[in-house]
Coordinates of C-alpha atoms in Angstrom, one line a residue:
M695 CA 37.8 24.2 44.5
K696 CA 39.0 26.0 42.0
R697 CA 35.5 26.7 39.8
N698 CA 36.9 26.5 36.7
L699 CA 38.7 23.0 38.6
S700 CA 35.6 22.0 40.0
K701 CA 33.5 22.8 37.0
F702 CA 35.1 20.7 34.3
L703 CA 34.3 17.9 36.6
L704 CA 30.9 18.2 37.2
L705 CA 30.3 19.4 33.1
G706 CA 31.3 16.4 33.0
V707 CA 29.4 14.0 35.2
V708 CA 26.3 15.7 34.4
A709 CA 26.5 15.8 31.1
L710 CA 26.0 11.5 31.7
F711 CA 22.7 11.8 33.2
F712 CA 20.6 15.4 31.1
A713 CA 21.7 15.3 28.0
S714 CA 13.2 52.2 34.6
C715 CA 13.2 53.2 37.9
V716 CA 16.8 54.5 39.2
E717 CA 19.5 56.5 36.6
E718 CA 21.8 53.4 36.1
D719 CA 24.3 52.4 39.1
E720 CA 24.0 55.3 41.1
F721 CA 21.2 56.2 43.6
Y722 CA 23.0 58.2 46.1
E723 CA 25.1 60.7 45.8
Q724 CA 28.7 59.8 46.6
D725 CA 30.4 61.2 50.0
S726 CA 32.8 62.4 47.6
I727 CA 35.3 59.8 44.9
V728 CA 35.9 56.8 45.9
N729 CA 39.8 56.6 46.0
V730 CA 40.5 52.0 46.4
K731 CA 40.9 51.2 43.0
T732 CA 39.6 47.6 42.2
T733 CA 39.3 45.6 39.0
V734 CA 36.0 44.0 38.6
V735 CA 35.2 41.2 36.4
E736 CA 32.5 39.3 36.5
S737 CA 34.6 35.8 35.6
G738 CA 37.6 35.1 36.5
T739 CA 40.4 34.5 39.6
T740 CA 40.2 37.0 42.6
V741 CA 43.8 38.4 42.6
L742 CA 45.1 39.9 45.8
G743 CA 47.6 42.6 46.2
R744 CA 49.7 43.5 49.6
K745 CA 48.5 42.7 53.2
L746 CA 46.7 45.5 55.0
P747 CA 46.6 46.2 58.6
N748 CA 43.8 45.5 60.3
P749 CA 42.3 48.9 61.4
Y750 CA 40.0 46.8 63.7
S751 CA 42.2 44.4 65.5
V752 CA 42.1 44.7 69.5
T753 CA 46.0 46.3 69.2
N754 CA 44.7 49.0 66.2
M755 CA 41.5 49.8 67.7
T756 CA 44.0 50.8 71.5
N757 CA 46.7 52.6 69.3
A758 CA 43.8 54.9 67.9
L759 CA 42.0 55.5 70.7
N760 CA 45.5 56.8 72.3
N761 CA 46.4 58.5 69.7
L762 CA 42.9 60.6 69.7
R763 CA 44.0 61.5 73.7
T764 CA 47.7 62.6 73.1
E765 CA 47.1 64.3 69.4
Y766 CA 43.7 65.9 69.7
G767 CA 42.8 65.8 73.7
M768 CA 40.3 64.2 72.9
E769 CA 38.4 61.7 76.1
P770 CA 36.1 58.9 73.9
N771 CA 33.8 56.9 76.1
I772 CA 35.0 54.3 74.9
E773 CA 36.4 50.7 76.3
I774 CA 38.8 48.9 74.2
E775 CA 37.2 44.9 74.6
P776 CA 37.1 42.2 72.0
T777 CA 34.0 42.1 70.4
D778 CA 34.7 39.5 67.3
Y779 CA 37.4 37.4 65.5
Y780 CA 39.0 37.3 62.2
V781 CA 38.9 33.9 61.3
R782 CA 39.9 30.9 58.7
F783 CA 38.1 27.9 58.3
L784 CA 38.8 24.2 55.7
P785 CA 36.1 22.3 55.0
Q786 CA 37.8 18.5 53.8
N787 CA 34.6 17.5 52.1
L788 CA 30.7 19.3 50.6
L789 CA 29.0 17.9 54.2
Q790 CA 31.5 20.3 55.6
Y791 CA 31.2 23.1 53.7
D792 CA 27.4 22.8 53.4
K793 CA 27.4 23.3 57.3
L794 CA 29.6 26.5 56.6
S795 CA 28.1 27.3 53.7
T796 CA 23.9 26.4 55.8
D797 CA 25.6 28.7 59.0
T798 CA 23.4 32.1 59.3
N799 CA 25.8 33.4 61.4
L800 CA 27.6 33.2 58.9
L801 CA 28.5 35.5 56.0
L802 CA 31.7 33.7 54.2
F803 CA 34.3 34.5 51.8
D804 CA 36.7 32.9 49.6
H805 CA 39.8 35.5 50.2
P806 CA 41.5 36.6 52.5
L807 CA 38.9 39.6 54.1
D808 CA 42.8 41.9 55.1
Y809 CA 44.3 42.5 52.0
E810 CA 44.5 44.3 48.8
I811 CA 42.3 43.3 46.5
I812 CA 43.7 44.2 42.5
T813 CA 41.1 42.3 41.0
L814 CA 37.7 41.3 42.4
G815 CA 36.3 38.1 40.7
D816 CA 34.3 34.9 41.2
S817 CA 36.3 32.7 42.8
Y818 CA 39.3 32.5 44.8
H819 CA 41.8 29.5 45.7
D820 CA 45.0 29.8 48.6
P821 CA 48.1 29.1 46.2
L822 CA 48.7 26.5 48.9
I823 CA 46.1 24.6 49.1
P824 CA 46.3 21.8 46.2
D825 CA 43.2 22.3 43.2
T826 CA 41.6 19.0 44.2
C827 CA 40.7 20.7 48.2
Y828 CA 38.2 23.5 49.1
T829 CA 40.0 26.6 50.4
W830 CA 40.1 28.3 53.2
L831 CA 36.6 30.4 53.7
Y832 CA 37.4 33.3 56.2
A833 CA 34.7 35.5 58.0
T834 CA 34.3 37.3 61.0
V835 CA 32.4 36.3 64.1
P836 CA 31.4 37.0 67.3
V837 CA 33.8 36.3 70.2
D838 CA 30.9 34.2 72.2
Y839 CA 30.8 32.3 68.2
E840 CA 31.4 28.4 68.8
F841 CA 33.5 26.5 66.4
N842 CA 32.2 23.0 65.4
N843 CA 35.4 21.2 66.3
D844 CA 35.2 18.8 63.2
I845 CA 35.8 21.4 60.9
T846 CA 39.5 23.0 60.6
Y847 CA 39.4 26.7 62.2
E848 CA 42.1 29.0 62.8
I849 CA 41.0 32.3 64.6
L850 CA 43.6 34.9 62.5
D851 CA 42.7 38.4 64.8
T852 CA 40.8 39.6 67.4
C853 CA 38.8 42.6 67.1
Y854 CA 37.1 45.7 68.3
I855 CA 33.7 45.6 65.8
P856 CA 31.4 48.3 68.4
N857 CA 27.9 47.9 67.2
D858 CA 27.4 51.7 67.4
T859 CA 23.4 52.3 65.8
D860 CA 23.3 56.0 65.8
D861 CA 24.3 57.4 61.9
S862 CA 21.9 60.5 63.1
Q863 CA 25.2 62.2 64.0
I864 CA 29.2 61.9 64.3
T865 CA 30.1 60.2 67.9
D866 CA 33.3 58.8 69.5
Y867 CA 33.3 55.7 67.4
D868 CA 33.2 56.7 63.8
I869 CA 35.9 58.7 65.0
L870 CA 38.3 56.0 66.0
E871 CA 37.1 54.1 62.9
Q872 CA 38.1 56.6 60.9
N873 CA 41.3 57.6 63.1
S874 CA 42.6 53.8 62.9
F875 CA 42.1 53.7 59.2
F876 CA 43.8 56.9 59.1
I877 CA 47.1 56.4 61.5
L878 CA 47.3 52.8 59.6
G879 CA 48.1 54.7 56.1
L880 CA 44.6 53.8 55.1
R881 CA 43.8 56.6 54.1
E882 CA 42.2 56.0 50.5
Y883 CA 39.2 53.9 52.7
V884 CA 37.7 57.1 54.0
L885 CA 35.5 59.2 52.8
E886 CA 36.3 62.4 54.2
N887 CA 38.8 63.0 51.8
K888 CA 40.9 65.2 54.2
D889 CA 43.8 66.0 55.7
I890 CA 43.1 65.0 60.4
Q891 CA 45.2 67.3 61.0
T892 CA 43.5 70.3 59.6
R893 CA 40.0 68.3 61.0
A894 CA 39.2 67.4 64.6
L895 CA 36.1 65.8 63.7
W896 CA 35.4 63.1 60.7
G897 CA 31.6 62.6 58.8
N898 CA 29.0 60.0 60.9
G899 CA 29.0 56.4 59.8
K900 CA 26.2 55.4 57.4
K901 CA 24.3 52.3 57.5
P902 CA 24.5 51.8 53.8
E903 CA 21.3 51.3 51.7
G904 CA 19.9 50.9 48.6
Y905 CA 18.6 49.4 45.3
Y906 CA 19.3 46.7 42.9
N907 CA 17.3 45.8 39.5
V908 CA 17.5 44.2 36.8
Y909 CA 16.9 45.0 33.1
N910 CA 13.5 43.4 32.3
T911 CA 13.6 42.3 27.8
G912 CA 9.4 41.6 27.5
S913 CA 9.1 44.6 29.6
R914 CA 11.7 47.1 29.1
N915 CA 12.0 47.8 32.0
H916 CA 14.1 47.9 35.2
E917 CA 12.2 45.4 38.0
P918 CA 13.4 44.7 41.2
V919 CA 15.8 41.8 42.6
K920 CA 14.0 40.1 45.1
Q921 CA 15.0 38.1 48.3
A922 CA 19.2 37.0 47.5
R923 CA 21.2 38.7 50.0
A924 CA 22.9 42.2 49.6
V925 CA 26.2 42.1 50.9
C926 CA 29.2 44.9 52.0
H927 CA 32.8 44.8 53.7
T928 CA 35.8 47.3 54.8
I929 CA 38.3 44.8 55.3
V930 CA 37.3 42.5 58.1
K931 CA 34.3 44.5 58.6
N932 CA 31.0 43.4 57.4
A933 CA 27.2 42.9 57.1
S934 CA 24.5 42.0 55.2
A935 CA 20.7 42.3 55.2
R936 CA 18.0 41.1 53.0
I937 CA 16.8 42.6 50.0
N938 CA 12.8 42.8 50.1
S939 CA 10.2 42.5 47.0
N940 CA 11.1 45.8 45.7
G941 CA 14.7 45.3 45.4
Y942 CA 15.7 47.5 48.8
Y943 CA 18.8 46.7 51.3
K944 CA 18.9 48.1 54.0
I945 CA 22.1 47.6 56.8
N946 CA 21.7 47.5 59.6
K947 CA 25.6 48.1 60.4
K948 CA 27.4 51.3 60.9
F949 CA 30.3 51.8 58.4
S950 CA 32.6 55.1 58.6
T951 CA 34.7 54.2 55.6
N952 CA 34.1 53.1 51.8
L953 CA 33.3 49.4 51.0
Y954 CA 32.3 46.9 48.5
Y955 CA 29.1 45.8 47.5
K956 CA 28.0 42.2 46.4
I957 CA 24.7 40.1 45.9
K958 CA 25.1 36.7 47.6
W959 CA 22.3 34.6 45.5
S960 CA 21.3 32.9 48.8
N961 CA 17.5 33.7 48.3
S962 CA 15.7 33.8 51.9
K963 CA 12.9 31.3 50.3
G964 CA 15.1 28.3 50.4
F965 CA 17.5 28.2 47.9
N966 CA 21.1 29.2 46.5
L967 CA 22.2 30.3 42.9
H968 CA 25.6 27.8 42.5
Y969 CA 28.4 28.6 40.6
P970 CA 28.8 25.1 40.5
I971 CA 30.1 24.0 43.7
I972 CA 30.3 28.2 45.9
V973 CA 27.4 30.1 46.1
A974 CA 27.3 32.5 43.5
V975 CA 28.1 36.3 43.9
S976 CA 28.3 39.3 41.6
N977 CA 30.4 41.8 42.7
F978 CA 30.3 45.5 42.2
G979 CA 33.4 46.6 43.7
V980 CA 34.3 49.7 46.1
H981 CA 31.7 52.6 47.3
S982 CA 29.9 54.9 49.7
K983 CA 29.4 54.3 53.1
S984 CA 26.2 55.9 52.4
G985 CA 24.8 53.2 50.3
Y986 CA 24.5 52.0 46.2
S987 CA 22.6 51.1 44.3
K988 CA 22.5 49.3 40.9
N989 CA 20.2 48.9 37.3
I990 CA 22.0 45.1 35.9
D991 CA 22.0 44.7 32.9
F992 CA 20.2 41.6 31.8
A993 CA 23.8 40.5 28.7
T994 CA 25.8 40.1 32.1
N995 CA 26.6 37.7 34.4
A996 CA 24.8 39.4 37.4
G997 CA 21.9 40.0 35.2
K998 CA 20.9 35.6 34.1
L999 CA 21.6 35.1 37.4
A1000 CA 19.4 38.1 39.0
T1001 CA 16.3 37.2 36.3
I1002 CA 16.5 33.0 37.3
N1003 CA 16.6 34.2 41.1
N1004 CA 13.5 36.4 40.4
A1005 CA 12.1 33.4 38.0
A1006 CA 12.3 31.3 41.1
T1007 CA 11.1 33.7 44.0
E1008 CA 8.3 33.7 41.8
Y1009 CA 7.5 30.3 41.8
Y1010 CA 8.1 29.1 45.3
N1011 CA 5.0 32.5 46.0
I1012 CA 3.7 30.3 43.0
C1013 CA 3.7 27.4 45.4
T1014 CA 2.4 28.7 47.9
N1015 CA -1.2 30.7 46.2
T1016 CA -1.8 27.4 44.7
N1017 CA -0.3 24.9 48.1
I1018 CA 1.6 23.4 45.6
L1019 CA 4.7 21.2 47.7
P1020 CA 7.9 23.6 46.8
P1021 CA 11.0 22.2 46.0
P1022 CA 13.0 20.1 48.8
S1023 CA 14.6 22.4 51.1
N1024 CA 18.1 24.4 50.4
L1025 CA 17.5 23.7 47.1
K1026 CA 21.5 24.0 44.2
I1027 CA 20.4 25.5 41.2
F1028 CA 23.7 25.9 39.2
F1029 CA 23.7 29.1 36.7
T1030 CA 25.4 26.3 33.4
G1031 CA 26.0 29.7 31.7
D1032 CA 25.4 27.6 28.0
N1033 CA 27.3 24.7 28.6
I1034 CA 24.9 22.4 30.1
R1035 CA 21.2 22.1 29.2
S1036 CA 18.5 23.4 31.4
S1037 CA 17.6 19.9 33.7
A1038 CA 16.1 18.5 37.1
P1039 CA 18.2 15.5 37.9
M1040 CA 18.1 16.7 41.8
L1041 CA 21.7 15.0 42.2
T1042 CA 22.3 15.5 46.0
R1043 CA 19.8 13.0 46.8
V1044 CA 19.0 10.4 44.6
V1045 CA 20.0 8.0 46.9
H1046 CA 18.3 5.2 44.7
P1047 CA 21.1 3.3 42.2
I1048 CA 20.6 4.1 38.4
L1049 CA 21.1 2.3 35.4
F1050 CA 20.3 1.4 31.8
N1051 CA 17.1 -0.3 31.6
G1052 CA 16.5 -0.6 28.2
N1053 CA 14.4 -2.5 25.5
N1054 CA 16.7 -5.2 25.6
P1055 CA 16.7 -7.1 28.9
W1056 CA 20.3 -9.0 28.2
Y1057 CA 21.9 -6.0 26.5
A1058 CA 21.0 -3.8 30.0
F1059 CA 22.4 -6.5 31.3
F1060 CA 26.0 -6.4 30.4
E1061 CA 25.4 -2.5 30.3
N1062 CA 25.1 -2.9 33.9
L1063 CA 27.5 -5.8 34.7
F1064 CA 30.3 -3.8 32.9
L1065 CA 29.4 0.0 33.3
S1066 CA 27.5 -0.2 36.8
P1067 CA 30.4 0.5 38.9
F1068 CA 31.4 3.9 36.8
L1069 CA 28.0 5.0 37.5
G1070 CA 28.1 3.9 41.0
N1071 CA 31.1 5.7 41.7
M1072 CA 29.6 8.9 39.3
Q1073 CA 26.4 8.7 41.5
S1074 CA 28.9 9.6 44.5
I1075 CA 30.2 12.2 43.1
C1076 CA 27.3 13.7 42.4
R1077 CA 25.2 13.2 45.6
L1078 CA 28.8 15.1 47.0
I1079 CA 28.8 18.0 44.2
G1080 CA 25.4 17.9 41.9
P1081 CA 22.9 20.3 41.8
D1082 CA 19.6 19.8 42.4
V1083 CA 18.7 21.8 38.9
T1084 CA 21.0 23.1 36.3
I1085 CA 19.3 26.5 34.3
K1086 CA 21.2 27.1 31.0
G1087 CA 22.1 30.7 30.6
P1088 CA 19.0 32.3 29.4
S1089 CA 18.7 34.7 26.0
S1090 CA 15.8 36.6 27.6
T1091 CA 13.7 37.0 30.3
S1092 CA 10.5 35.2 28.8
S1093 CA 12.9 32.4 28.8
A1094 CA 14.3 32.2 31.7
F1095 CA 10.8 32.6 33.5
R1096 CA 9.7 29.5 31.3
T1097 CA 12.9 27.9 32.0
V1098 CA 13.1 27.9 35.3
W1099 CA 9.7 27.3 35.9
H1100 CA 9.7 24.1 33.9
E1101 CA 12.5 22.7 36.2
L1102 CA 10.8 23.9 39.6
S1103 CA 7.7 21.8 38.4
H1104 CA 10.1 19.0 38.2
A1105 CA 11.6 19.7 41.4
S1106 CA 8.4 19.9 43.6
H1107 CA 6.9 16.6 42.0
F1108 CA 10.4 15.5 42.9
A1109 CA 9.2 16.6 46.7
K1110 CA 6.3 14.7 46.6
V1111 CA 7.2 11.3 44.7
G1112 CA 11.4 10.7 46.3
S1113 CA 14.1 8.9 45.1
Q1114 CA 13.6 6.1 44.1
Y1115 CA 11.1 7.2 41.9
W1116 CA 13.3 10.0 40.6
S1117 CA 16.4 7.2 39.8
E1118 CA 14.1 5.6 37.3
Y1119 CA 13.7 8.8 35.7
I1120 CA 17.4 9.6 35.4
S1121 CA 18.0 5.9 34.2
Y1122 CA 14.9 6.4 31.5
I1123 CA 17.3 9.8 30.6
I1124 CA 20.0 7.8 30.1
T1125 CA 19.1 4.6 29.0
F1126 CA 17.1 6.0 26.1
G1127 CA 18.4 9.8 25.9
A1128 CA 16.2 12.6 26.2
Y1129 CA 12.7 11.8 26.0
G1130 CA 13.1 8.2 24.1
D1131 CA 9.4 7.9 22.6
R1132 CA 6.6 6.0 24.0
T1133 CA 7.5 1.7 23.1
D1134 CA 10.5 2.6 25.7
N1135 CA 11.0 0.3 28.7
N1136 CA 9.6 2.2 31.4
S1137 CA 8.5 5.4 29.4
G1138 CA 5.9 5.8 31.6
V1139 CA 7.7 7.3 34.4
C1140 CA 9.5 10.3 32.0
G1141 CA 6.1 10.8 29.9
V1142 CA 4.2 11.9 33.3
G1143 CA 6.6 13.8 34.6
E1144 CA 7.5 15.9 31.8
M1145 CA 3.7 16.3 30.9
W1146 CA 3.2 17.8 34.2
A1147 CA 6.6 20.2 33.6
E1148 CA 5.5 21.9 30.0
A1149 CA 1.8 22.1 31.2
A1150 CA 2.3 23.7 34.6
C1151 CA 5.0 26.1 33.9
V1152 CA 2.6 27.3 30.7
H1153 CA -0.4 27.2 32.9
Y1154 CA 1.9 30.2 35.5
I1155 CA 3.0 31.6 32.1
N1156 CA -0.2 32.9 30.5
T1157 CA -1.3 33.0 34.6
Y1158 CA 1.2 34.7 36.5
N1159 CA 3.1 36.5 34.0
N1160 CA -0.3 37.7 31.3
G1161 CA 1.3 34.9 28.9
T1162 CA 0.1 33.7 25.5
S1163 CA 2.6 30.4 25.4
S1164 CA 1.7 27.1 24.0
V1165 CA 2.8 23.5 25.6
I1166 CA 6.1 21.9 23.4
T1167 CA 4.7 19.2 21.9
D1168 CA 6.1 15.6 22.3
W1169 CA 5.3 11.9 22.4
F1170 CA 3.9 12.5 26.1
K1171 CA 1.3 15.0 24.9
P1172 CA 1.5 18.2 27.5
E1173 CA -1.6 19.1 25.6
I1174 CA -3.3 16.8 28.2
L1175 CA -2.6 18.5 30.8
S1176 CA -2.5 22.2 29.7
D1177 CA -5.8 22.0 28.1
L1178 CA -7.9 20.4 31.4
M1179 CA -6.0 23.6 33.1
R1180 CA -7.1 26.0 30.8
D1181 CA -10.7 24.8 30.0
S1182 CA -10.7 24.8 33.7
T1183 CA -11.8 20.8 34.2
L1184 CA -9.5 20.6 36.6
T1185 CA -6.6 23.1 38.4
N1186 CA -3.1 22.7 38.8
T1187 CA -3.1 21.5 42.3
Q1188 CA -5.7 19.1 41.9
I1189 CA -3.3 17.6 39.0
F1190 CA -0.2 17.6 41.3
N1191 CA -2.2 16.0 43.9
C1192 CA -2.7 13.5 42.0
L1193 CA 1.2 12.5 41.1
N1194 CA 1.8 10.4 43.3
S1195 CA 4.9 8.0 43.2
D1196 CA 2.7 5.2 42.0
I1197 CA 1.2 7.0 38.8
R1198 CA 3.9 5.3 36.7
S1199 CA 1.6 6.1 33.1
H1200 CA -0.5 7.7 31.5
Q1201 CA -3.0 5.5 32.3
Q1202 CA -2.1 4.9 35.8
L1203 CA -2.7 9.0 36.3
K1204 CA -6.1 8.9 34.3
V1205 CA -7.9 6.7 36.7
A1206 CA -6.3 8.4 39.3
L1207 CA -7.6 12.1 38.4
K1208 CA -11.0 10.4 37.5
N1209 CA -11.4 9.0 41.2
A1210 CA -10.7 12.0 43.2
Y1211 CA -12.9 14.2 40.5
P1212 CA -15.4 11.7 39.4
E1213 CA -17.5 14.6 38.6
K1214 CA -14.9 16.0 36.1
S1215 CA -14.5 12.1 34.5
R1216 CA -16.1 12.3 31.4
D1217 CA -14.0 14.8 30.7
I1218 CA -11.1 13.9 32.0
D1219 CA -12.0 11.3 29.5
S1220 CA -12.1 12.9 26.7
T1221 CA -9.3 15.0 26.6
F1222 CA -6.8 12.0 26.9
N1223 CA -8.6 9.9 24.2
E1224 CA -8.6 13.2 22.6
Y1225 CA -4.3 12.4 22.4
G1226 CA -4.6 9.6 22.2
F1227 CA -3.8 7.6 26.0

C-alpha cells in the first residue's frame, strides 16, 4: 500500500491503544564522475522515467558476447546460460508479505529495477494497482529458486549474471558486462567514461565496500551503524551484505558499473525498523563500483533510523550479557516520526480480546457491549499491520537510547508473560488513558510493567552508557526497582526472573522477590515499604 495511506490508517489504529571517523560522504576515491542523475528524497514517492533495456538478459548478454567477437576479434571464455530470473511478486495480505520479506533468499525492491529512476524516495506504488492493495515487489532470484505457488509472481526476464569473484584484475566477465551496457546505450552507467572504439579493455569490476556512521549528538562524533544491511544494485543485478559492529560492509559480488547504494533497516539481531508496513530503507543515490561511505546526519530520517537501530542492537547485546529474555523474534519497530508516542503494544502478537475494564462494572459492561465489535475489528487489523513497538522521532542520541531501551524492556517482559497478560495491560491503558492511578481497577498489571521498564532502561543507561539518569517518578514508583539495582541488593536479571505472568501487583512482586532471594528479604521489604508498597 502507499506509505502515506497505510501510515494514516496505522496512526489511527495505534492511537486507540497508546495515547570523527571519516570525511563527510566519501571514503573511497571515485573511479570517475558518476553520470547517472537521480534525485534522492528522504520522504516521498519514487518517480520512474523511461524503461531501460536489461543488459543482463540472456539475449543482450549473448549479443554483447557476439559483438566482442565480431568487432574486436576477442574470444572470451564464456558460455551464456541462464543463471537468474528477474521477477516480481504480488502479496495479497500481510501474511504473504511477511513470508516474502522474511525470505533470506530474496532482496526485495518496491519499484521495478529496469526503469530510469528520476526521483528515489522511500516508497513506490504501481499506478495500475489500487491504493488499498499491496504493490508489486521486485527481485532477482537464482534459476533454482523455489517459488511459493500461493503467492502471485511473474518472471519478467531470464538473465545471465555470472558469479565472477576475481576483482584483482580485468576478466572476460568485466569486459562482457560493460560492453552489454555500452551497446544498449547505457554509457552513463559505465565507470570508465571513455569510448570503447579506442579502448578494447575496460576497468576491472570491484566488490563494493565502505563504512556507514551516524552522528552522536552527545559525544559529537560519528559512530558506526551496526548490524543493518547494506544494499546495492545496478538495473537487475543486486546484492547485500551485513554491516558489522565497526560500520563496515563489503559486498561479496563484483560490479563493473555505477550502482545505487542504500541501507535496509533489517537487523541481524532479529528486528526490523518499519515505515510503517514495509521494512524501512535509506537511499544514498548512485556512486562508484569501488564502494561508498557516509557519515549520516542525526537530524535526517536516516540518522534517526540509524540511532534507533544502534540502540536496539545494544539492547539485544545487553540481553545476551545479562541473561535477560530478548524480545520475540522478527520484532517490528515502527518509526513514527513525530506522530505517535513511543509504546510497546505488541499488536501483532496479542490474540486475547482487548476490552474496557473500568472501575464501574456496569459502565464497563455497556462500553464493551457497544464498542467491543469495533475494538475487535481494530484488533484484527492491528494483528495484520500493527507494530510491536513504536518509537517517536528522538530529539537526541541519548533520548533515543532511553526510549528504545524502555520500550524493548517492555518487549522482553511480553516475551515472558505472553498475550493474555498483555491484553489486560492494553485494556487498562485504553480504559484509563495511559497510567491512571493506583486505585484504578487492574492497575497492578500496568504498575508492574511500567515500574520494570523505567527502572531497567535507567539501569542500562547508567551501567552501559556511563549515564547519570534518574527514573521518571509516577504512582507505580519505579524507584523501588531502581534502588534495588543501584544498591546491588538485586541484579536486573534476578528481578526479571520473577516477572512471571502471575505477578500482577507490587505486593505479588515483593513476595516473589523475597521468596526467590530470602537472604535479601529484609532489604526488599524495606525498599518497597519506603515507597508505600
